[in-house]
XYZ file of C-alpha atoms in Angstrom:
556
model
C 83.550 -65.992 -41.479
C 85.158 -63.288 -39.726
C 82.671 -61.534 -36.758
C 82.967 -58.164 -38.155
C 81.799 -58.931 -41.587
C 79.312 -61.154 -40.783
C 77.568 -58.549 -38.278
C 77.724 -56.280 -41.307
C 76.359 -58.394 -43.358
C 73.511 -59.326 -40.789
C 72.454 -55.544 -40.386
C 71.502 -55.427 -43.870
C 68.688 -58.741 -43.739
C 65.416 -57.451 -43.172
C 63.671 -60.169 -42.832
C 63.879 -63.682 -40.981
C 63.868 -65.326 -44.450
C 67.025 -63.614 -45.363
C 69.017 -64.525 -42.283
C 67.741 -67.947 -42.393
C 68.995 -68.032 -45.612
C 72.270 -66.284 -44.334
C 72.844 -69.106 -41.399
C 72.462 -71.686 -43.220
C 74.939 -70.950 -45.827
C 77.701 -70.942 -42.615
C 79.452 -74.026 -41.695
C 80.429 -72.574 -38.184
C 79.938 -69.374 -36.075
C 81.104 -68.132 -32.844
C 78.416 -68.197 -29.628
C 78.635 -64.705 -30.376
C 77.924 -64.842 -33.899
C 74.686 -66.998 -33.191
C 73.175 -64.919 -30.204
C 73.762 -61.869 -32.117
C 71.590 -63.795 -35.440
C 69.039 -64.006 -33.154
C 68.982 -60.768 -31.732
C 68.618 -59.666 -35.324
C 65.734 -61.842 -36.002
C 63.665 -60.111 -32.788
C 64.723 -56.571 -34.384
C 62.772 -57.607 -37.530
C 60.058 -59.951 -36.527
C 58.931 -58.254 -33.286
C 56.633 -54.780 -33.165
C 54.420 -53.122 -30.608
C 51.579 -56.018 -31.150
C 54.532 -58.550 -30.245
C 55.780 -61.631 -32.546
C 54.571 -60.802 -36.236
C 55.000 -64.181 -37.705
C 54.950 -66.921 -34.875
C 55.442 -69.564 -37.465
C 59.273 -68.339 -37.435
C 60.114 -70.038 -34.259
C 59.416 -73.583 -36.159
C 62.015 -72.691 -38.885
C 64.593 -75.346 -38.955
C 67.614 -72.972 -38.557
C 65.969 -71.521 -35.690
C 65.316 -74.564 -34.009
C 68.961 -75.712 -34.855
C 70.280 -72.508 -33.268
C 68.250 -72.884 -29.941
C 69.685 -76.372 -29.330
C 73.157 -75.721 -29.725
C 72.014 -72.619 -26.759
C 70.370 -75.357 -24.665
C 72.277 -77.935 -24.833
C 75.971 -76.016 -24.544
C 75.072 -73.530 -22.222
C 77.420 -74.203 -20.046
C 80.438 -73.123 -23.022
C 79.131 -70.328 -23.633
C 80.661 -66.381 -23.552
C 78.839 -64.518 -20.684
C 78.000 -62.006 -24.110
C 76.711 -65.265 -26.245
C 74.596 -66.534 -23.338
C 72.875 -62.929 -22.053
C 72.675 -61.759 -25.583
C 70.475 -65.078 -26.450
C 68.362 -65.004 -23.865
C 66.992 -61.079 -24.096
C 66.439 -61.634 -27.702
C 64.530 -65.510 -27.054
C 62.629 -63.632 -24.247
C 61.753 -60.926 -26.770
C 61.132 -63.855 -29.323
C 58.107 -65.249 -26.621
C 60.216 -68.017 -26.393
C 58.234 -69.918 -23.270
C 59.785 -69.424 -20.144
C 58.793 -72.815 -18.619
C 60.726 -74.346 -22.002
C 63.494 -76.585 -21.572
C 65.583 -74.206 -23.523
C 64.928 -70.718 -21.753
C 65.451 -73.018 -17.931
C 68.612 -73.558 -19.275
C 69.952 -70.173 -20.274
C 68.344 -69.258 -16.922
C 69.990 -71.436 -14.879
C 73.238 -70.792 -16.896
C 72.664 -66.792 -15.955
C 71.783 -67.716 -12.632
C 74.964 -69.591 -11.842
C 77.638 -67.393 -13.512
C 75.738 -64.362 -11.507
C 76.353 -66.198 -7.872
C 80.129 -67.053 -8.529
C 80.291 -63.071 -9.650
C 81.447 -63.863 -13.078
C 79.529 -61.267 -14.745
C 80.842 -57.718 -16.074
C 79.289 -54.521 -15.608
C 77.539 -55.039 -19.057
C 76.691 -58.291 -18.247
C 74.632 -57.405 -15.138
C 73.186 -54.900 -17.199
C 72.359 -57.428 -19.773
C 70.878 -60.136 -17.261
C 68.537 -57.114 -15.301
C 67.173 -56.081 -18.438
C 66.136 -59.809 -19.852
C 64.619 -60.398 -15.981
C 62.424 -57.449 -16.043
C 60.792 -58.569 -19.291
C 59.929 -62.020 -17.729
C 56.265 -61.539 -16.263
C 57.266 -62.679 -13.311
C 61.455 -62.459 -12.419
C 62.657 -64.474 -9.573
C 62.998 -60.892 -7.099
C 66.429 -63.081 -5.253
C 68.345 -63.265 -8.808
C 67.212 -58.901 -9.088
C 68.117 -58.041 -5.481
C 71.964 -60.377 -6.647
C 71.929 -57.981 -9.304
C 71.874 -54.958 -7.338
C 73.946 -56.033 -4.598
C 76.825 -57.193 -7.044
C 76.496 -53.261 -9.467
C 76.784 -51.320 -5.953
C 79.817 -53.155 -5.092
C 81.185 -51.102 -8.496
C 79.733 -47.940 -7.170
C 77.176 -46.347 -7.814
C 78.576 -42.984 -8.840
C 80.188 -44.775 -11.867
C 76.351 -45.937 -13.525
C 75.491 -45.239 -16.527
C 72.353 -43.560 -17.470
C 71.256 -47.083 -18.689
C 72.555 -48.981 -15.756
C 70.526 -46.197 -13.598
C 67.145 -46.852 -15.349
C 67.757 -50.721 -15.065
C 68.232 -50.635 -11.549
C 65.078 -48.151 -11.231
C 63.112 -50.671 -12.566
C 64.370 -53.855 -10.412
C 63.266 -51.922 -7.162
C 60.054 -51.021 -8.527
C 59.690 -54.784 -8.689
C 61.349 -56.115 -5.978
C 59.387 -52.877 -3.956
C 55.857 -54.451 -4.597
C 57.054 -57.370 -2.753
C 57.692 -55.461 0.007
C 61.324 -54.718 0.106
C 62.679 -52.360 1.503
C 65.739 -49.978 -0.715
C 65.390 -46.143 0.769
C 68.982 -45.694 1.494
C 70.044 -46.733 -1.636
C 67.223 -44.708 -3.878
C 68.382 -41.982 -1.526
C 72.096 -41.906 -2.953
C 70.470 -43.426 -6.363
C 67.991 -39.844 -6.184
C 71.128 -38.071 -5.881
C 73.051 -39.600 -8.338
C 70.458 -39.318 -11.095
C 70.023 -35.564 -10.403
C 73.206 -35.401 -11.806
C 72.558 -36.618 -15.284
C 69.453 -35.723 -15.924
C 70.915 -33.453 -19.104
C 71.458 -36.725 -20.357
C 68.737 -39.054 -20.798
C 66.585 -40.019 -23.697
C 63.433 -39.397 -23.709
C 62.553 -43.503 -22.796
C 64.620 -43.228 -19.686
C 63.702 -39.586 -18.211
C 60.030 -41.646 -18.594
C 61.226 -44.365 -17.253
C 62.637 -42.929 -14.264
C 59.819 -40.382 -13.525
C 57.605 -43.302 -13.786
C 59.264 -45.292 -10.938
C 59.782 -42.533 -8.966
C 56.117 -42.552 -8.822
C 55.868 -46.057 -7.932
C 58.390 -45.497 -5.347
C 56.306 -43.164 -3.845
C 59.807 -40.854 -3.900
C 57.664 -37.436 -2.564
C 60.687 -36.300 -0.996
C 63.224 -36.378 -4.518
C 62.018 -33.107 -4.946
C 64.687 -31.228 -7.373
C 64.906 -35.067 -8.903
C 61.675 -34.852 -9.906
C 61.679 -31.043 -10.701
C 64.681 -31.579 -12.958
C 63.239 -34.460 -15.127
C 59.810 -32.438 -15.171
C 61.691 -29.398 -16.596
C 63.995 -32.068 -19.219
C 60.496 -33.909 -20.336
C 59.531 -30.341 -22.022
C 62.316 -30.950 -24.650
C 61.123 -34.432 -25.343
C 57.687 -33.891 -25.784
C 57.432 -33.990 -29.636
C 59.485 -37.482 -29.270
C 57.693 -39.070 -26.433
C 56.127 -42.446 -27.296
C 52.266 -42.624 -26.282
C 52.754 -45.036 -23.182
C 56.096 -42.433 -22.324
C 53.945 -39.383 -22.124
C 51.565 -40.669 -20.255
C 54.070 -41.558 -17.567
C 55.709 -37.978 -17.496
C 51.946 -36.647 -17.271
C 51.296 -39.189 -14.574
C 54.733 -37.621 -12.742
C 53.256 -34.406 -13.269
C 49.790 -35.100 -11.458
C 51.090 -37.299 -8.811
C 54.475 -34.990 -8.002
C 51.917 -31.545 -8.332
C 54.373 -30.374 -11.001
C 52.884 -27.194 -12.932
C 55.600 -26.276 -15.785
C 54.290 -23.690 -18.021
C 56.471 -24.361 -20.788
C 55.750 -27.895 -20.548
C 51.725 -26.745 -21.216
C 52.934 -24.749 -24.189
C 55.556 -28.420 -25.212
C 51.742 -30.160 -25.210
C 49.495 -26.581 -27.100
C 52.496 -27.109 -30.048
C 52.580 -31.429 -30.013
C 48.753 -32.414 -29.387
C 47.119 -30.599 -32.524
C 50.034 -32.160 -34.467
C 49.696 -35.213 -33.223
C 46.049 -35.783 -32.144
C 44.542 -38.408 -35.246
C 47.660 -40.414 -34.512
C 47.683 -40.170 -30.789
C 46.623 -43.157 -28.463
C 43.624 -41.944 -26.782
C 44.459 -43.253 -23.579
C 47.083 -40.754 -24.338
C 44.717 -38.409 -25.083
C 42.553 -38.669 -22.266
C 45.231 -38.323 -19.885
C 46.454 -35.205 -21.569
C 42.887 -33.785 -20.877
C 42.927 -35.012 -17.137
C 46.454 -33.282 -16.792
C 44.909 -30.001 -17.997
C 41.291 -30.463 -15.915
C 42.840 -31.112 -12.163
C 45.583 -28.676 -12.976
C 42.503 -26.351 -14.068
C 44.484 -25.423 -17.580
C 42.289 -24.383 -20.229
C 44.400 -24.523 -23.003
C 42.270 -23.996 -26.115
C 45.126 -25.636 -28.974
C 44.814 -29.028 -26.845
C 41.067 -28.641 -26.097
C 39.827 -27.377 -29.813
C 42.048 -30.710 -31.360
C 40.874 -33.283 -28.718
C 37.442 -31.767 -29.871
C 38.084 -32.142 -33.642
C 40.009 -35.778 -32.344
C 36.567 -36.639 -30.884
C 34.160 -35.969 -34.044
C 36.380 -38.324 -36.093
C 36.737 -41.230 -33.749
C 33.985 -41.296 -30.932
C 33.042 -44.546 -32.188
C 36.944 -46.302 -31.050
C 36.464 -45.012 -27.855
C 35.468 -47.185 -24.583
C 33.470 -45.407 -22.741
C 35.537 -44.215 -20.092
C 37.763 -42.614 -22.728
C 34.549 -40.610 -24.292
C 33.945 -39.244 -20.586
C 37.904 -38.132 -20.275
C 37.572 -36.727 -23.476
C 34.356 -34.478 -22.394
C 34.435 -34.153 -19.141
C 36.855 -31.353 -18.805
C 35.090 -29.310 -21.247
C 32.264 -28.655 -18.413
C 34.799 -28.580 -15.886
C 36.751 -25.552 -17.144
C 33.658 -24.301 -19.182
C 34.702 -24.236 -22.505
C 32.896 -24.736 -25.589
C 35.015 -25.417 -28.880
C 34.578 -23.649 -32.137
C 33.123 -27.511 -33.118
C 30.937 -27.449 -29.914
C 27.625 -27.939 -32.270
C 29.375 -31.171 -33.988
C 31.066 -32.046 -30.764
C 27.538 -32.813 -28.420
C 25.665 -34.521 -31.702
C 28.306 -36.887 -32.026
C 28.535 -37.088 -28.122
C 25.099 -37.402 -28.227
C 24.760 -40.365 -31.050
C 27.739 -41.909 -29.240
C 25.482 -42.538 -26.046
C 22.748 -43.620 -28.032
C 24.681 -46.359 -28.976
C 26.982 -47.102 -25.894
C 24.636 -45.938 -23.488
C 24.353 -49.629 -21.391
C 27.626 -49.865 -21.602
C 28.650 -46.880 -19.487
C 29.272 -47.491 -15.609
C 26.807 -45.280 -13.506
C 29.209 -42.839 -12.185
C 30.929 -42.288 -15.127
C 28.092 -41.346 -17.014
C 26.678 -39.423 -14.543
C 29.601 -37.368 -14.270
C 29.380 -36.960 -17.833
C 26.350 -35.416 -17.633
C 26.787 -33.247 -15.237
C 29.569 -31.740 -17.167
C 27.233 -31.008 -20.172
C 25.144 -29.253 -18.284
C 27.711 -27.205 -16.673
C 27.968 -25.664 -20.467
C 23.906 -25.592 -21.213
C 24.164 -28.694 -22.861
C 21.290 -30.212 -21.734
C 21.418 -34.011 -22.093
C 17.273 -34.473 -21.861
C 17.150 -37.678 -23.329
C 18.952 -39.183 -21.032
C 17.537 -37.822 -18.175
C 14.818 -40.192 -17.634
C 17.217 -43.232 -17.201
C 19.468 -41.012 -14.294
C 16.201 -40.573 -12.615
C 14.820 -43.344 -12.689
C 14.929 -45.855 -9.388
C 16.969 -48.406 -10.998
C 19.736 -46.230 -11.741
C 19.928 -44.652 -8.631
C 20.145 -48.230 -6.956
C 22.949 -49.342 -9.851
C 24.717 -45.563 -8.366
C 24.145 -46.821 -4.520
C 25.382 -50.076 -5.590
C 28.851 -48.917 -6.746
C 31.578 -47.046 -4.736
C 31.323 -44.469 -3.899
C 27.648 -44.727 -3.948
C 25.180 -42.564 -2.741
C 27.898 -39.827 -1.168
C 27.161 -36.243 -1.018
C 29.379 -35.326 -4.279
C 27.058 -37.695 -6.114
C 23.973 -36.525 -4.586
C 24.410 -33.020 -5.423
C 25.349 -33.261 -8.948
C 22.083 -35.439 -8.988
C 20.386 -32.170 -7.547
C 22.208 -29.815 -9.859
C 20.653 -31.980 -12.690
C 17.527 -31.695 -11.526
C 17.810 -27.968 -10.715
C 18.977 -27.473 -14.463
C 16.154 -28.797 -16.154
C 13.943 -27.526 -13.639
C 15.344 -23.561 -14.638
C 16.903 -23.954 -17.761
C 14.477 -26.815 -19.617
C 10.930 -25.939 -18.291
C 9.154 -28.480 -21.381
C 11.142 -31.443 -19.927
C 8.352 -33.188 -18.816
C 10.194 -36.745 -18.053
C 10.506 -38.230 -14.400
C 11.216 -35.950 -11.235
C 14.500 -36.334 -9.540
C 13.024 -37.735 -5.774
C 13.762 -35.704 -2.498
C 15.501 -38.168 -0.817
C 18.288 -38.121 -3.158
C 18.596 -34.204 -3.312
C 20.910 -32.112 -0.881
C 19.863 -29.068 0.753
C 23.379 -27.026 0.267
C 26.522 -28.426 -0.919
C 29.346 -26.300 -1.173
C 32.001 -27.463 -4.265
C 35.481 -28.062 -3.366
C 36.200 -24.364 -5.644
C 33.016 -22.418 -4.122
C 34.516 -21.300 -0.280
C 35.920 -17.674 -0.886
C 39.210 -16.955 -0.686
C 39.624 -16.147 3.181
C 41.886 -13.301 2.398
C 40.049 -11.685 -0.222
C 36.479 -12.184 1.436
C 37.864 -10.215 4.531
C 39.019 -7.370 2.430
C 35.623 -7.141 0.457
C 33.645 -7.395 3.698
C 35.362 -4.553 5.289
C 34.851 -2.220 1.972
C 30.820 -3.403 2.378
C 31.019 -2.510 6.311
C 32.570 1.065 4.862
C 29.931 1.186 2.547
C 26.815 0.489 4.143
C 27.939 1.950 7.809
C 26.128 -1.166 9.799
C 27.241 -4.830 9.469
C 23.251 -5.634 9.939
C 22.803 -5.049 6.246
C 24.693 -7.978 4.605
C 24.766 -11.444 5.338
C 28.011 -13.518 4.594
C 27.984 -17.607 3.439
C 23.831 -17.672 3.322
C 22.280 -20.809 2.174
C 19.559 -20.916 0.061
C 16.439 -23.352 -0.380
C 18.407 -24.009 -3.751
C 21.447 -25.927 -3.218
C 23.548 -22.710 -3.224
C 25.605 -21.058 -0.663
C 25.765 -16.971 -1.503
C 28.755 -15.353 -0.327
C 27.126 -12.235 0.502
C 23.273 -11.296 0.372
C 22.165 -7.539 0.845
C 18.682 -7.167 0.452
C 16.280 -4.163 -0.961
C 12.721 -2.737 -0.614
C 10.240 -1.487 -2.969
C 11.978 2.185 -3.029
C 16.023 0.155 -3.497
C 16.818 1.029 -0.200
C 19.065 -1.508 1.940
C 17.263 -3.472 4.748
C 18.898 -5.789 7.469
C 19.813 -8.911 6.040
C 17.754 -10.381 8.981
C 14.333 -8.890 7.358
C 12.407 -11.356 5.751
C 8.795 -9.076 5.009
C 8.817 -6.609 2.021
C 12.113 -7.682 0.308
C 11.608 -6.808 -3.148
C 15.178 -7.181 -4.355
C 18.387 -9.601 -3.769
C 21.281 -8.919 -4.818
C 24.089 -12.399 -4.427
C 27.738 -11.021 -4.555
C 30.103 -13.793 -6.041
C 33.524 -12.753 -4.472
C 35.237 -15.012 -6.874
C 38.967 -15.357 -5.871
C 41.435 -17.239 -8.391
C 40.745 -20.739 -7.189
C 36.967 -20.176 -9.455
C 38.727 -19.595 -12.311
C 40.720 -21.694 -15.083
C 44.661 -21.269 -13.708
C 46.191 -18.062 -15.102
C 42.909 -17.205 -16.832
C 39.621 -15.048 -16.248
C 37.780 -18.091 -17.547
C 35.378 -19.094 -14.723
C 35.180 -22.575 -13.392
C 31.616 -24.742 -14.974
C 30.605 -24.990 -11.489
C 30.915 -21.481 -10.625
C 29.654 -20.546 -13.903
C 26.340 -22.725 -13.252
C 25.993 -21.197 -9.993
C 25.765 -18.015 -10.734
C 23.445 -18.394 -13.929
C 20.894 -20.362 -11.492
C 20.601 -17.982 -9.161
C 19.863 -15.309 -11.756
C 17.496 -17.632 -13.178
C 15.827 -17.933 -9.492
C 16.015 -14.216 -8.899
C 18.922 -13.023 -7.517
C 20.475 -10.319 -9.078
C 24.014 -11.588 -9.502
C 26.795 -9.155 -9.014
C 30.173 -10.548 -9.517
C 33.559 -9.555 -7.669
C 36.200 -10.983 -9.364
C 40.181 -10.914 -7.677
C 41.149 -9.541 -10.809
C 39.439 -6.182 -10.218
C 40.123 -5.485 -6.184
C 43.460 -6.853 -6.167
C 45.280 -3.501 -6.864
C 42.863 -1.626 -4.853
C 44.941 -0.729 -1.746
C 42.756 0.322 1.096
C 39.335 0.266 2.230
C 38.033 3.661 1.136
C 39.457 2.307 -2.388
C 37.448 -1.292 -1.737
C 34.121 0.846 -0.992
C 33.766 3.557 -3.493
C 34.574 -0.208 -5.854
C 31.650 -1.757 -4.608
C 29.377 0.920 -4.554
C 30.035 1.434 -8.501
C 29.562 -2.096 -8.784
C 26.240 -2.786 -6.698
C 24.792 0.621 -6.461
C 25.865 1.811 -10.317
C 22.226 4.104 -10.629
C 23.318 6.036 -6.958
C 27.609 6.057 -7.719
C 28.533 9.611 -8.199
């Protein structure tokens, strides 16, 4: 049968049984012919979950096919043999099998005497990398013989191939800077190019590559991702969000790409997808309510599929940037049943930090409480990097302090003193240097003498006030040194834009807490937000400010 009609007729089967039925009605075919059968059959019988019917590779046909390929190797067309062996290693053909050796060796052979095309090598790289474990010499061949072409003259497919093959070759400690140098270089050039599986592809090796210095590489595939978002396979996202974090890319537009492709997308999404999605927007502090509201409603319906470290990427960032969901009533009682169920399951840091997040939102988690207290747990915590540390310690205090203000009829076991901090301060609570200075200054204009403030005071409650002024009985200001007849504090929060959600005026949960536990032991809490003194251009401006804001009964 002539090739062309017979590779027309083969793109019609659907099924193995057809082109089974198809071969066997041939009395001969081309090596080409053949390879190209069996690249059809891996089209149809392989998905995602790999081989759908194993059974196939028993088939008679099939069989009869794979030992004219081992036996004749060495007659075949460089395009019969490579074309055969991606589809038999996409098949799950063994690798140790007589058969797949073969074709191996075959490839091996034809690579070292430099018979192979461009296409060829291209072929050959791409069957290697699917092998769990390619022989790194035949990869490093590979490379060698493509730059002898030149590497200005890739293709975007020959560029992700070779992206990949130092990625592997790299964890076994080889060396390829000058070439990802040019290769960097190269790429930058068609980025406007690539599909969305190889602008994935590539950010995800550049990550692997550790390539901190391909800087408008990385900012050009970043920016080309945004248009791709809505086509992005699960496992493809979550390498451009992985890009994102690692590289410290912040595209806005890309942020919006996710607000208009998560709710679309969220019952169908992966949720290690998902949960990645929500870490992107937590350490780049974006509350974006679209993603957060879906992964909310995504939550209610399947909280039950979850492990348990997705259920904790899934909340977690809800404390974090203090936000609570138009659901937020259905959200914590299925949250809630979830840990009834799963509760031994969870990993003693991760559930604690889950906690803490709740209660970073007043969602107190009281039932639980008893187990995070209780001496066994806190060994399991010691136990288990990073143990005991002071991060862990104070959220363990911050607990304890919650129920202690906020739940006075929790009457379960007492957090004990050796495991709570004095003062911690958050990696968002120091003021912003600049900011603090200007404030300062306005309060020295203010209140004539710097004896009548205190800056950074720590408290016998865990928290660090940024500025204390104290009153007596008659609201007059005394020095901050004074410790008899102080009838009033007041705690200024100078809260510059690293306490709040990024372009937002959406504090942080752990700024938030702060300052609701301090009212809660007293204080009066009297907040300064950038937002407000930013645009206030001198000092003068900065006083007559803060005695509005602290003073409002005297102001005028």
């Amino acid at each position: 049968m002539d090739e062309q009609l017979f590779f027309k007729k083969l793109d019609n089967l659907c099924t193995s049984k057809e082109i089974f039925y198809f071969l066997s009605s041939l009395e001969v075919m081309s090596d080409t012919m053949a390879s190209g059968a069996l690249q059809r059959i891996s089209e149809v019988e392989v998905d995602d979950s790999g081989l759908k019917n194993p059974g196939l590779l028993d088939n008679d046909v099939f069989r009869a096919l794979c030992f004219q390929f081992e036996f004749e190797s060495s007659r075949l067309s460089n395009t019969g043999l490579l074309n055969a062996l991606q589809a038999l290693i996409k098949l799950r053909v063994d690798p140790q099998s007589t058969l797949m050796i073969s074709l191996l060796s075959e490839s091996e052979e034809r690579l070292g005497r430099g018979q192979l095309t461009a296409e060829n090598l291209s072929a050959l790289g791409e069957s290697l990398l699917e092998l769990e474990s390619p022989s790194c010499v035949t990869l490093e061949q590979i490379v060698n013989h493509m730059q002898e072409r030149g590497i200005e003259r890739w293709s975007p497919r020959e560029i992700v191939m070779v992206y990949k093959i130092l990625q592997v070759t790299a964890r076994e400690g080889k060396q390829w800077q000058n070439l990802l140098n040019r290769l960097n270089g190269v790429t930058l050039h068609t980025v406007s190019q690539l599909s969305p599986n190889f602008a994935s592809v590539i950010l995800n090796s550049l990550v692997v590559l550790r390539q901190t210095r391909a800087v408008p590489l990385v900012t050009a595939l970043c920016k080309h991702s945004v248009k791709h978002v809505p086509y992005f396979t699960d496992h493809e996202l979550v390498n451009v969000l992985e890009a994102f974090l690692y590289f410290g890319q912040k595209v806005q537009v890309f942020t919006e790409a996710l607000e208009r492709h998560v709710p679309k997308s969220i019952h169908t999404m992966h949720p290690q997808t998902v949960s990645k999605v929500m870490q992107y927007c937590c350490k780049k502090m974006i509350l974006s309510k679209p993603i957060f509201d879906a992964v909310a409603e995504g939550f209610i319906s399947s909280a039950n599929k979850l492990t348990t470290d997705q259920i904790a990427a899934y909340i977690i960032p809800f404390g974090t940037l203090n936000y609570l969901p138009p659901s937020a009533s259905s959200l914590f009682r299925k949250l809630e049943a979830v840990l009834h169920t799963q509760l031994r399951h969870f990993q003693p840091h991760t559930l604690l930090n889950l906690l803490h997040s709740c209660v970073l939102i007043q969602r107190y988690p009281i039932n639980f409480l008893p187990k995070i207290f209780s001496p066994y747990f806190l060994q399991k915590l010691q136990a288990q990097p990073p143990g005991l540390n002071r991060v862990v310690m104070s959220q363990l205090t911050q607990l304890f302090l919650t129920v202690t203000l906020e739940c006075p009829f929790y009457k379960g076991p007492k957090l004990l003193s050796k495991y709570q901090v004095k003062a911690y301060p958050t990696p968002h609570s120091s003021p912003d240097v600049h900011l603090f200075k200007r404030v300062k200054k306005g309060l020295l204009y203010l209140l004539k003498k710097r004896i009548y403030f205190a800056s950074e005071v720590s408290t016998p409650y865990f928290y660090v006030i940024d500025i204390e002024i104290k009153l007596d009985e008659d609201g007059f200001v005394v020095p901050a040194a004074q410790l008899e007849e102080v009838h009033r504090r007041i705690a200024l929060c100078v809260d510059g834009q690293n306490r709040f959600c990024a372009r937002s005026h959406n504090l942080l949960g752990e700024e938030a807490i702060k300052q609701r536990h301090l009212q809660l032991l007293g204080y009066e809490v009297v907040q300064v937000p950038f937002f407000e003194i930013e645009s206030l251009q001198n000092t003068r401006k900065m006083a007559d400010y803060l005695h509005k804001k602290i003073f409002p009964c005297t102001y005028g």
